Tab-separated table of C-alpha atoms in Angstrom:
chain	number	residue	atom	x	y	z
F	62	UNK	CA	133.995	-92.081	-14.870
F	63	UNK	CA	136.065	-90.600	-17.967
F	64	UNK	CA	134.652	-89.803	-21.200
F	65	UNK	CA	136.688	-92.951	-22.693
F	66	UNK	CA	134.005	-95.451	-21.076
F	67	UNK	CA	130.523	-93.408	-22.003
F	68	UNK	CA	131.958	-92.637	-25.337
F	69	UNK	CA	132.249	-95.210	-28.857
F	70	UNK	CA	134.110	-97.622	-27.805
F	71	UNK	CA	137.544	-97.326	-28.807
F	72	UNK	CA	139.619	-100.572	-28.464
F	73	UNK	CA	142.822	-100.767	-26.246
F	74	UNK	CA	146.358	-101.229	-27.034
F	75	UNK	CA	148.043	-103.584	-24.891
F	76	UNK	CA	150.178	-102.604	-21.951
F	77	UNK	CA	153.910	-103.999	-22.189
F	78	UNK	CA	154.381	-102.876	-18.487
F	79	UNK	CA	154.197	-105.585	-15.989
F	80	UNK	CA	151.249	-105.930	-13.849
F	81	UNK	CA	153.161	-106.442	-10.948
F	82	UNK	CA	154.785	-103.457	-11.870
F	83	UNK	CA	151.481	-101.306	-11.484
F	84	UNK	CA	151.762	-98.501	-8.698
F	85	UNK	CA	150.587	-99.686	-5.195
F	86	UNK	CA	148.676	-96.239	-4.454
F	87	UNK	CA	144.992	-96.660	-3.541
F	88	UNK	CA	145.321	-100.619	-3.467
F	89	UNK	CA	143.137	-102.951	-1.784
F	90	UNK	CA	144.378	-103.540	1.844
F	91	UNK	CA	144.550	-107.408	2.737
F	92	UNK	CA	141.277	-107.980	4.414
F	93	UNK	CA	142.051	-107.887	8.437
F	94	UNK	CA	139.974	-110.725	9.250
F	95	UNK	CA	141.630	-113.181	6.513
F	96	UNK	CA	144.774	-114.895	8.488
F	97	UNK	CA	146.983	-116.196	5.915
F	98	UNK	CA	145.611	-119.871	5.952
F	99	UNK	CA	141.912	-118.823	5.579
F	100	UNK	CA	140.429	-119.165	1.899
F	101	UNK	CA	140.060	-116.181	-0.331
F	102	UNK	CA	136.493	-115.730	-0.841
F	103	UNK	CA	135.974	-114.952	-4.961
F	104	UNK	CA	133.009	-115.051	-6.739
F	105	UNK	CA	132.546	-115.077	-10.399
F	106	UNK	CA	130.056	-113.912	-13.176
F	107	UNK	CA	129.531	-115.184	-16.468
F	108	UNK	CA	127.102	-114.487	-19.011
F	109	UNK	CA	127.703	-117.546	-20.948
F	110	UNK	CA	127.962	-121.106	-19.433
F	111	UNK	CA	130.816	-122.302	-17.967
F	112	UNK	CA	131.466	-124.821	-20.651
F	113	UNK	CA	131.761	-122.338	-23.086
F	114	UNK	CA	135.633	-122.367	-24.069
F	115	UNK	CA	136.718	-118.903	-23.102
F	116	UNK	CA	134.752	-118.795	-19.933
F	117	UNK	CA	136.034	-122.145	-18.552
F	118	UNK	CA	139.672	-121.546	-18.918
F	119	UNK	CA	138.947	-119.233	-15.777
F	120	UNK	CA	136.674	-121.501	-13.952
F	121	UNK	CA	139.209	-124.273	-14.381
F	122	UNK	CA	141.415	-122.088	-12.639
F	123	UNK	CA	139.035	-120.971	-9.726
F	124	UNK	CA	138.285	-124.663	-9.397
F	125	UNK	CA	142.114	-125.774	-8.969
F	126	UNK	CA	142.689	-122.427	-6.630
F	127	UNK	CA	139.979	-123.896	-4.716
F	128	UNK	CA	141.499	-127.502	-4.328
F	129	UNK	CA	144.692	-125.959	-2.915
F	130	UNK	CA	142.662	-124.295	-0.276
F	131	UNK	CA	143.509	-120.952	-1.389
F	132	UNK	CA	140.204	-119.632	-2.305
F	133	UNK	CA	136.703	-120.626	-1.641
F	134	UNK	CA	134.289	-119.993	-5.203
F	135	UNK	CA	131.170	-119.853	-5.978
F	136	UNK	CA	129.654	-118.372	-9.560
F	137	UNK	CA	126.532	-117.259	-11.792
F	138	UNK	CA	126.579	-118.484	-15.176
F	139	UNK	CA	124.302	-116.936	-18.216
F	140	UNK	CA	123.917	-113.676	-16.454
F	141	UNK	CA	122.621	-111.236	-18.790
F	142	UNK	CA	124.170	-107.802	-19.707
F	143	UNK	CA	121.047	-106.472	-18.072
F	144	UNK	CA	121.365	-107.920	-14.617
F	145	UNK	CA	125.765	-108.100	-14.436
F	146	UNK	CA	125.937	-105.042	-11.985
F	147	UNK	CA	123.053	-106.263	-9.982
F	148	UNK	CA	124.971	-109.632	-9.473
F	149	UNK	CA	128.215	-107.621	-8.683
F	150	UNK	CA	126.631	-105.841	-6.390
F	151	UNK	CA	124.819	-108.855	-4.775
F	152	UNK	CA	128.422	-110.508	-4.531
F	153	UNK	CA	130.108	-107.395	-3.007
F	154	UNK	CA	127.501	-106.869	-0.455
F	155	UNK	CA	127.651	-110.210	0.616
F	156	UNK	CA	131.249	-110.077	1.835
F	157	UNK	CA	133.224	-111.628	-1.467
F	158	UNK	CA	136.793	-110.713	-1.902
F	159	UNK	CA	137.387	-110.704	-5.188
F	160	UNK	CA	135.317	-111.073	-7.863
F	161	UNK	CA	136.310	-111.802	-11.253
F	162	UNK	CA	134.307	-111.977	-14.887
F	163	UNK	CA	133.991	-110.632	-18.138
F	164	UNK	CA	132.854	-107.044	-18.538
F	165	UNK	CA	133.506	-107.032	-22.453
F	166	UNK	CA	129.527	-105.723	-23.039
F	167	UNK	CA	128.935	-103.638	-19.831
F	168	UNK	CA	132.442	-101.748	-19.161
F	169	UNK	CA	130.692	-98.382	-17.870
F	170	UNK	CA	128.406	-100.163	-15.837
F	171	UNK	CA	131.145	-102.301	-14.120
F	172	UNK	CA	133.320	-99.990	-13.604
F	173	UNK	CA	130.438	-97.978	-12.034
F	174	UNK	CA	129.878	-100.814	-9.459
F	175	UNK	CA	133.227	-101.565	-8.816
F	176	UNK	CA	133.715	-97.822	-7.479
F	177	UNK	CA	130.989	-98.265	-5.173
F	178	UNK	CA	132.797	-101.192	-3.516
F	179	UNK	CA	136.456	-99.667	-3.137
F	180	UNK	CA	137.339	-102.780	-0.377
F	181	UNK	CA	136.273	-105.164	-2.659
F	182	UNK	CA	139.002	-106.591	-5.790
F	183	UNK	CA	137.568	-106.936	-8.902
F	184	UNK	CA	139.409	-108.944	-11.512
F	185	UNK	CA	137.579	-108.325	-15.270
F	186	UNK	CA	138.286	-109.636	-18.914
F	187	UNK	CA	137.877	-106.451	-20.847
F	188	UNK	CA	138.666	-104.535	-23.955
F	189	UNK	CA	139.544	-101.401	-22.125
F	190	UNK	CA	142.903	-101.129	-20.348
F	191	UNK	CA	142.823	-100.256	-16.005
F	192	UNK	CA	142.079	-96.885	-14.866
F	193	UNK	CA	143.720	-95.615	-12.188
F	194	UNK	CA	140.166	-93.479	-10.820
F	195	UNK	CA	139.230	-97.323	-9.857
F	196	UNK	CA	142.259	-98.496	-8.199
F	197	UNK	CA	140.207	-102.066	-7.281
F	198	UNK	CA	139.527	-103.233	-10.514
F	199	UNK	CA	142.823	-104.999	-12.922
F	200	UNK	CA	141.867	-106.219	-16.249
F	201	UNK	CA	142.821	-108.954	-18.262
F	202	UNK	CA	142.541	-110.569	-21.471
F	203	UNK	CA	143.540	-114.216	-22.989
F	204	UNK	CA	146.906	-112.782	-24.805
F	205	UNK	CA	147.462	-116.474	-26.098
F	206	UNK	CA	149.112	-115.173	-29.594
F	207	UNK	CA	152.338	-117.112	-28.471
F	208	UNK	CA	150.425	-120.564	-28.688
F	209	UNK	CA	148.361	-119.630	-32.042
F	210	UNK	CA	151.638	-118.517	-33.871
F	211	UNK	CA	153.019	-121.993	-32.441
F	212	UNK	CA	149.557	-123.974	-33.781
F	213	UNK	CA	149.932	-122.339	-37.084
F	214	UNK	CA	153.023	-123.773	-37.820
F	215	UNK	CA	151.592	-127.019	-37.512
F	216	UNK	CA	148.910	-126.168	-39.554
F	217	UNK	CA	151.152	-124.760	-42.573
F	218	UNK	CA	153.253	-128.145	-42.514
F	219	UNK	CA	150.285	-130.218	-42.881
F	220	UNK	CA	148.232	-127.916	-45.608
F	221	UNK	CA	148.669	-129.753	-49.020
F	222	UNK	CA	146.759	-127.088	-51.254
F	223	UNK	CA	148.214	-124.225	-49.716
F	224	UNK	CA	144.922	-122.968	-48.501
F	225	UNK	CA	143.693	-122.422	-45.291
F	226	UNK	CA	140.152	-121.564	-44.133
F	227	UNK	CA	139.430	-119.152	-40.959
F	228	UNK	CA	135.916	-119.398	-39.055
F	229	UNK	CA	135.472	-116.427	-36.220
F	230	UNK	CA	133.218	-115.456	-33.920
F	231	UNK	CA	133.923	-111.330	-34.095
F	232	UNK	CA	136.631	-109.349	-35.270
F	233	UNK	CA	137.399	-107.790	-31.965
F	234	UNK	CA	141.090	-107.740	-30.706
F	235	UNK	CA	140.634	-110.814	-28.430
F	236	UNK	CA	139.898	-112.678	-31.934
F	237	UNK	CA	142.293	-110.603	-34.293
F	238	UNK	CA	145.602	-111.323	-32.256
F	239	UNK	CA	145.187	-115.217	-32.308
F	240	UNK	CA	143.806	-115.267	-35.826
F	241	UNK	CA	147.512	-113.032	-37.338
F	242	UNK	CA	149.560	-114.748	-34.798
F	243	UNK	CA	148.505	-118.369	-36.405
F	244	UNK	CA	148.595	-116.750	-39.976
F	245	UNK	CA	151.944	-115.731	-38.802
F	246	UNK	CA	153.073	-119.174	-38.102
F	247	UNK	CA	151.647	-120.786	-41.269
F	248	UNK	CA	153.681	-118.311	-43.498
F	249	UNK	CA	157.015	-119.910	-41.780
F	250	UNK	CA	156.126	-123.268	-44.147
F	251	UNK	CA	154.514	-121.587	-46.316
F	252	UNK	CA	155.216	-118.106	-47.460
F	253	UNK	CA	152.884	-118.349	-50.152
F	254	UNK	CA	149.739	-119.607	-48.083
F	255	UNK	CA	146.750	-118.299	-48.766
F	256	UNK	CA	143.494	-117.820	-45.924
F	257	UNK	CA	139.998	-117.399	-46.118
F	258	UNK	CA	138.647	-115.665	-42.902
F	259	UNK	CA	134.778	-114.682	-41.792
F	260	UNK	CA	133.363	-113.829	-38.498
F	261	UNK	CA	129.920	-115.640	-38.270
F	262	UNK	CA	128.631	-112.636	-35.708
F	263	UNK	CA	128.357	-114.968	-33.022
F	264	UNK	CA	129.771	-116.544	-29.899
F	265	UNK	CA	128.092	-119.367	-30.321
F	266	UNK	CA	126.403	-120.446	-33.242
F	267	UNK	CA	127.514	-124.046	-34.519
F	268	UNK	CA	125.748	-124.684	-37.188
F	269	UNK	CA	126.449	-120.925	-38.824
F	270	UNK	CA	129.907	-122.030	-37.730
F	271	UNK	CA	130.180	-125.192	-39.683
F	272	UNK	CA	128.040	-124.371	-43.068
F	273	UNK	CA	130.596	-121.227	-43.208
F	274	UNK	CA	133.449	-123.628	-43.208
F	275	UNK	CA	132.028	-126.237	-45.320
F	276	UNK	CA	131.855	-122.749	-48.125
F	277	UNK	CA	135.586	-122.350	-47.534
F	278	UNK	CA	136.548	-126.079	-47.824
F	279	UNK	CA	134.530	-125.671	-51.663
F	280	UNK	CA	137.059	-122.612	-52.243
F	281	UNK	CA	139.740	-125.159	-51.779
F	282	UNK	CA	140.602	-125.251	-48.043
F	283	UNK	CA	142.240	-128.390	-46.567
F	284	UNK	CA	142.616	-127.347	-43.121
F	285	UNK	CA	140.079	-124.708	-40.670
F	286	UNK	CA	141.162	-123.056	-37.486
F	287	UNK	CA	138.021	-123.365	-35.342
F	288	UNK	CA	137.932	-120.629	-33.087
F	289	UNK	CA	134.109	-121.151	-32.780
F	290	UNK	CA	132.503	-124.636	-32.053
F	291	UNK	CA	130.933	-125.675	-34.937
F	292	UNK	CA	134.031	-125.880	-37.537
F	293	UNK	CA	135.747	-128.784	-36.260
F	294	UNK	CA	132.521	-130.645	-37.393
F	295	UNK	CA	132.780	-129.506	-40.925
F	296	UNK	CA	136.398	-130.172	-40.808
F	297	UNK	CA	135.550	-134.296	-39.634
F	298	UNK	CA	132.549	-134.503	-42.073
F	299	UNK	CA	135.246	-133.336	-44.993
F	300	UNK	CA	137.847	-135.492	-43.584
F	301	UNK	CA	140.033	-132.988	-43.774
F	302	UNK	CA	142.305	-131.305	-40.167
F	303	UNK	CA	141.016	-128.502	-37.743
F	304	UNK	CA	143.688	-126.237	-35.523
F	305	UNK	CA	141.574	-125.635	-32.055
F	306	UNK	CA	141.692	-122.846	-29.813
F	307	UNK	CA	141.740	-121.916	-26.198
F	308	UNK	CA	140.726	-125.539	-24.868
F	309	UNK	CA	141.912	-128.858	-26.154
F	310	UNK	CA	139.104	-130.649	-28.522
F	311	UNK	CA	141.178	-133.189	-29.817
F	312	UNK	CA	139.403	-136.294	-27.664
F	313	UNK	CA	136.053	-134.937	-29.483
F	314	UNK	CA	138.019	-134.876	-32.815
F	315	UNK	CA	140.669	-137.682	-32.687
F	316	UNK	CA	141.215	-138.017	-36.330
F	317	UNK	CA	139.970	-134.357	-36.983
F	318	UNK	CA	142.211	-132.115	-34.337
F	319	UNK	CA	146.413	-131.904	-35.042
F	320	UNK	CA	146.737	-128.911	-32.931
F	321	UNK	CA	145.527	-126.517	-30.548
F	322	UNK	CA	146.342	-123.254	-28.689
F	323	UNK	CA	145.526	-123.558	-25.018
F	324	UNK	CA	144.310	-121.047	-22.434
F	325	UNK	CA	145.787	-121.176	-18.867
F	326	UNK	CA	144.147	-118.985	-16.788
F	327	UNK	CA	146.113	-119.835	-13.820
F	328	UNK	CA	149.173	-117.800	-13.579
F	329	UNK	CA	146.838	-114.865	-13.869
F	330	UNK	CA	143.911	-115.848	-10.978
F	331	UNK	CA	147.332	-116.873	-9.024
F	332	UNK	CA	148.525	-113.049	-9.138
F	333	UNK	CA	145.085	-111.655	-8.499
F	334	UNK	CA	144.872	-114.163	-5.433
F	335	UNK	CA	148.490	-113.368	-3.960
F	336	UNK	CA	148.022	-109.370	-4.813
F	337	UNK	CA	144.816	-109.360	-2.444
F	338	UNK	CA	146.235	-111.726	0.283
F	339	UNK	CA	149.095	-109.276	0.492
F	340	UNK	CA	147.379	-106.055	0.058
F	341	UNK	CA	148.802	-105.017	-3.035
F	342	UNK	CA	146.095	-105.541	-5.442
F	343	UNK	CA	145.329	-102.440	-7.841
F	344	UNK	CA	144.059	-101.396	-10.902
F	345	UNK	CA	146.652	-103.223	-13.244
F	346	UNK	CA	146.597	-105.141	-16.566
F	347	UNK	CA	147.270	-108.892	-15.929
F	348	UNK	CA	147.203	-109.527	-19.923
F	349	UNK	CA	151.246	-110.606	-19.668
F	350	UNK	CA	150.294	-113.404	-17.158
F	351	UNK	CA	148.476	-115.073	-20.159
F	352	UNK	CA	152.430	-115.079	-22.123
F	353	UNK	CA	153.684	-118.577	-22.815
F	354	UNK	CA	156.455	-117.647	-20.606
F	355	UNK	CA	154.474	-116.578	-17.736
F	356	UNK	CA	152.742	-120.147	-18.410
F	357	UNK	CA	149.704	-118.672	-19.456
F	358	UNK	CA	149.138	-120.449	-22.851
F	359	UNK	CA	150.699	-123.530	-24.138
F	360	UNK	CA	150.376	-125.985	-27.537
F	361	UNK	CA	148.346	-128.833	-25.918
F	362	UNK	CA	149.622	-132.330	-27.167
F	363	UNK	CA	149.709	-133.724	-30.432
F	364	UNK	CA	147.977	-137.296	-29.311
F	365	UNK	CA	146.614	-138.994	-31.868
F	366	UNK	CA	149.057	-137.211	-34.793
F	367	UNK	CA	152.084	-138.482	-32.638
F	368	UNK	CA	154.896	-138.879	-35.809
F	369	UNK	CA	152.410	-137.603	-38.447
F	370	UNK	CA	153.307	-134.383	-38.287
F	371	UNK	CA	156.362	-133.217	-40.540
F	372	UNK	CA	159.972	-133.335	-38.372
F	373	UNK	CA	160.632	-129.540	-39.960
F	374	UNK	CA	157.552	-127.996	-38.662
F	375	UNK	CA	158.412	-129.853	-35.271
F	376	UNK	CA	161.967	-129.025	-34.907
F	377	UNK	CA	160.437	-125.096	-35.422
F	378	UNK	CA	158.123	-125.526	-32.624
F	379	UNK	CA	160.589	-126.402	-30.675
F	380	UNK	CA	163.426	-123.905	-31.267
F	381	UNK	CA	160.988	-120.929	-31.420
F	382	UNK	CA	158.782	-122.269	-27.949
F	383	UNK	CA	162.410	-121.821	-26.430
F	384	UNK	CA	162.965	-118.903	-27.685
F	385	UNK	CA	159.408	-117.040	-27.194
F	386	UNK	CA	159.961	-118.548	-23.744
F	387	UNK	CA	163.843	-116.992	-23.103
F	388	UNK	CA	162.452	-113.486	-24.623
F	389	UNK	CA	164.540	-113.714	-27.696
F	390	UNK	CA	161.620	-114.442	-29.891
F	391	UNK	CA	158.372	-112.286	-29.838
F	392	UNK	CA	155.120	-112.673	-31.683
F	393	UNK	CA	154.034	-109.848	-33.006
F	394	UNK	CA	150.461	-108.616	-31.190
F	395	UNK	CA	147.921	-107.161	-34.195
F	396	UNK	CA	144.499	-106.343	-33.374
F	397	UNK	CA	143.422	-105.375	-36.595
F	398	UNK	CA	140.898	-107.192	-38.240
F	399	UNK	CA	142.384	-109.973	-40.642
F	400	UNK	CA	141.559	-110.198	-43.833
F	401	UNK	CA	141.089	-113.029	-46.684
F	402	UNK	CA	144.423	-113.578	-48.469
């Protein structure tokens, strides 16, 4: 184990490299007894429940690998920090494939495990980047900035004061990136818009959530990007507009919801699954398969604000979706913590 995962944590910078590029030495040999028809055994491990927005972006996916046949899943949800390499461990020695989860509060410890099982893939949301000491263990992380910038287009076309309030959970990089990419997108409206941002030091905390966005809508905000539950509330109590993020909340929020940036986890669990079928899979960063032009993120549809939404801001979707998606348009990726304009 280097000194990077029992020392402060230190927050990555993200790989540009392909993860399919990622060197083949020391990868996980295709399991002999899986014929190419049999299902992929995978477990995974939350510590949150699977409704929780992040989480089920990836057990959406396991479920829909699992209707083609290619996998067979089972999970643990709410597993504590505490017991996550015990469950890892349970899940390895029971014969599971690949295993895939979130490791954002116990990196040492997972990585730990995952050296102790060297035949077994292990497929991680994380903050760190791979390290080739564990060749069995690829990271990823929901690199959705494409579909924020997108979202905060929308969002600067329909702002009438200008002002624009920001409810997070923390400012870690996984929050940071989605919260300048849709500040990003506002500014091509409005140049002059102004934000309001606060992290509410939780992943889940509603009502913290909402009574910090109600403060913001008092310091003039007409429209909140909710990338904690909670804040689309305040927004439809205010009858004022929300932006989501990562799943699609508008059937919740009909009137409340114009826009939101949307998580597919697919094209990445699709990689992981293929990589250990064919004995490829290695310590990697699958962050790129969450690119709009991987099909890892997308701006879900604009339902009930069909032909409310201004035809400029539209037509800019449109010419810049094709363009993120042909590579001759990139949103910029900033980690750093935003701040209030």
């Amino acid at each position: 184990m280097t000194n990077e995962f029992k020392g402060a944590v230190s927050r990555r910078q993200f790989l540009a490299t392909s993860a399919a590029a990622a060197l083949t030495a020391g990868a996980v040999a295709a399991p002999s007894r899986l014929m190419a028809s049999e299902p992929l055994k995978v477990a995974g491990i939350y510590t949150v429940p699977v409704e929780q927005q992040w989480v089920s972006r990836i057990h959406v996916a396991a479920l829909t690998a699992q209707d083609r046949g290619d996998i067979s899943y089972t999970y643990s949800e709410n597993t504590s920090n505490s017991d996550y390499s015990r469950v890892m461990r349970e899940y390895a020695e029971q014969g599971y494939q690949l295993i895939i989860g979130e490791i954002f509060g116990v990196e040492a410890e997972a990585r730990e495990v995952a050296a102790e099982y060297p035949d077994v893939a292990f497929l991680m949301g994380s903050s760190f980047k791979e390290d080739p000491a564990i060749p069995n263990l690829s990271v990823f992380d929901n690199y959705i900035q494409d579909a924020s910038y997108l979202s905060g287009i929308i969002a600067g076309a329909m702002s009438k004061s200008g002002n624009i309030g920001m409810v997070g959970g923390f400012p870690i990089p996984e929050v940071n990136r989605l919260m300048h990419a849709f500040m990003a997108g506002a500014r091509e409206m409005n140049p002059e818009m102004k934000f309001q941002v606060s992290f509410i030091g939780s992943w889940f905390d509603p009502p913290k959530a909402k009574e910090t966005a109600f403060a913001m809508v008092e310091n003039g905000a007409d429209i909140l990007y909710a990338e904690r539950f909670g804040v689309s509330d305040a927004a439809k109590e205010k009858g004022l507009l929300a932006i989501g993020n990562v799943i699609d909340t508008q059937s919740d929020y009909p009137e409340t919801v114009v826009a939101s940036a949307i998580w597919h986890f697919e094209p990445t669990l699709d990689a992981a699954i293929a990589a250990v079928k064919g004995g490829s899979f290695t310590a990697a960063d699958y962050g790129m398969y969450s690119f709009m032009k991987e099909g890892g993120c997308s701006l879900a549809p604009y339902g009930t604000f069909e032909g409310k939404i201004p035809q400029e801001a539209l037509d800019l979707v449109a010419s810049r979706t094709a363009a993120i998606k042909d590579g001759s348009f990139t949103v910029a990726i900033n980690d750093e913590e935003p701040k209030s304009s």
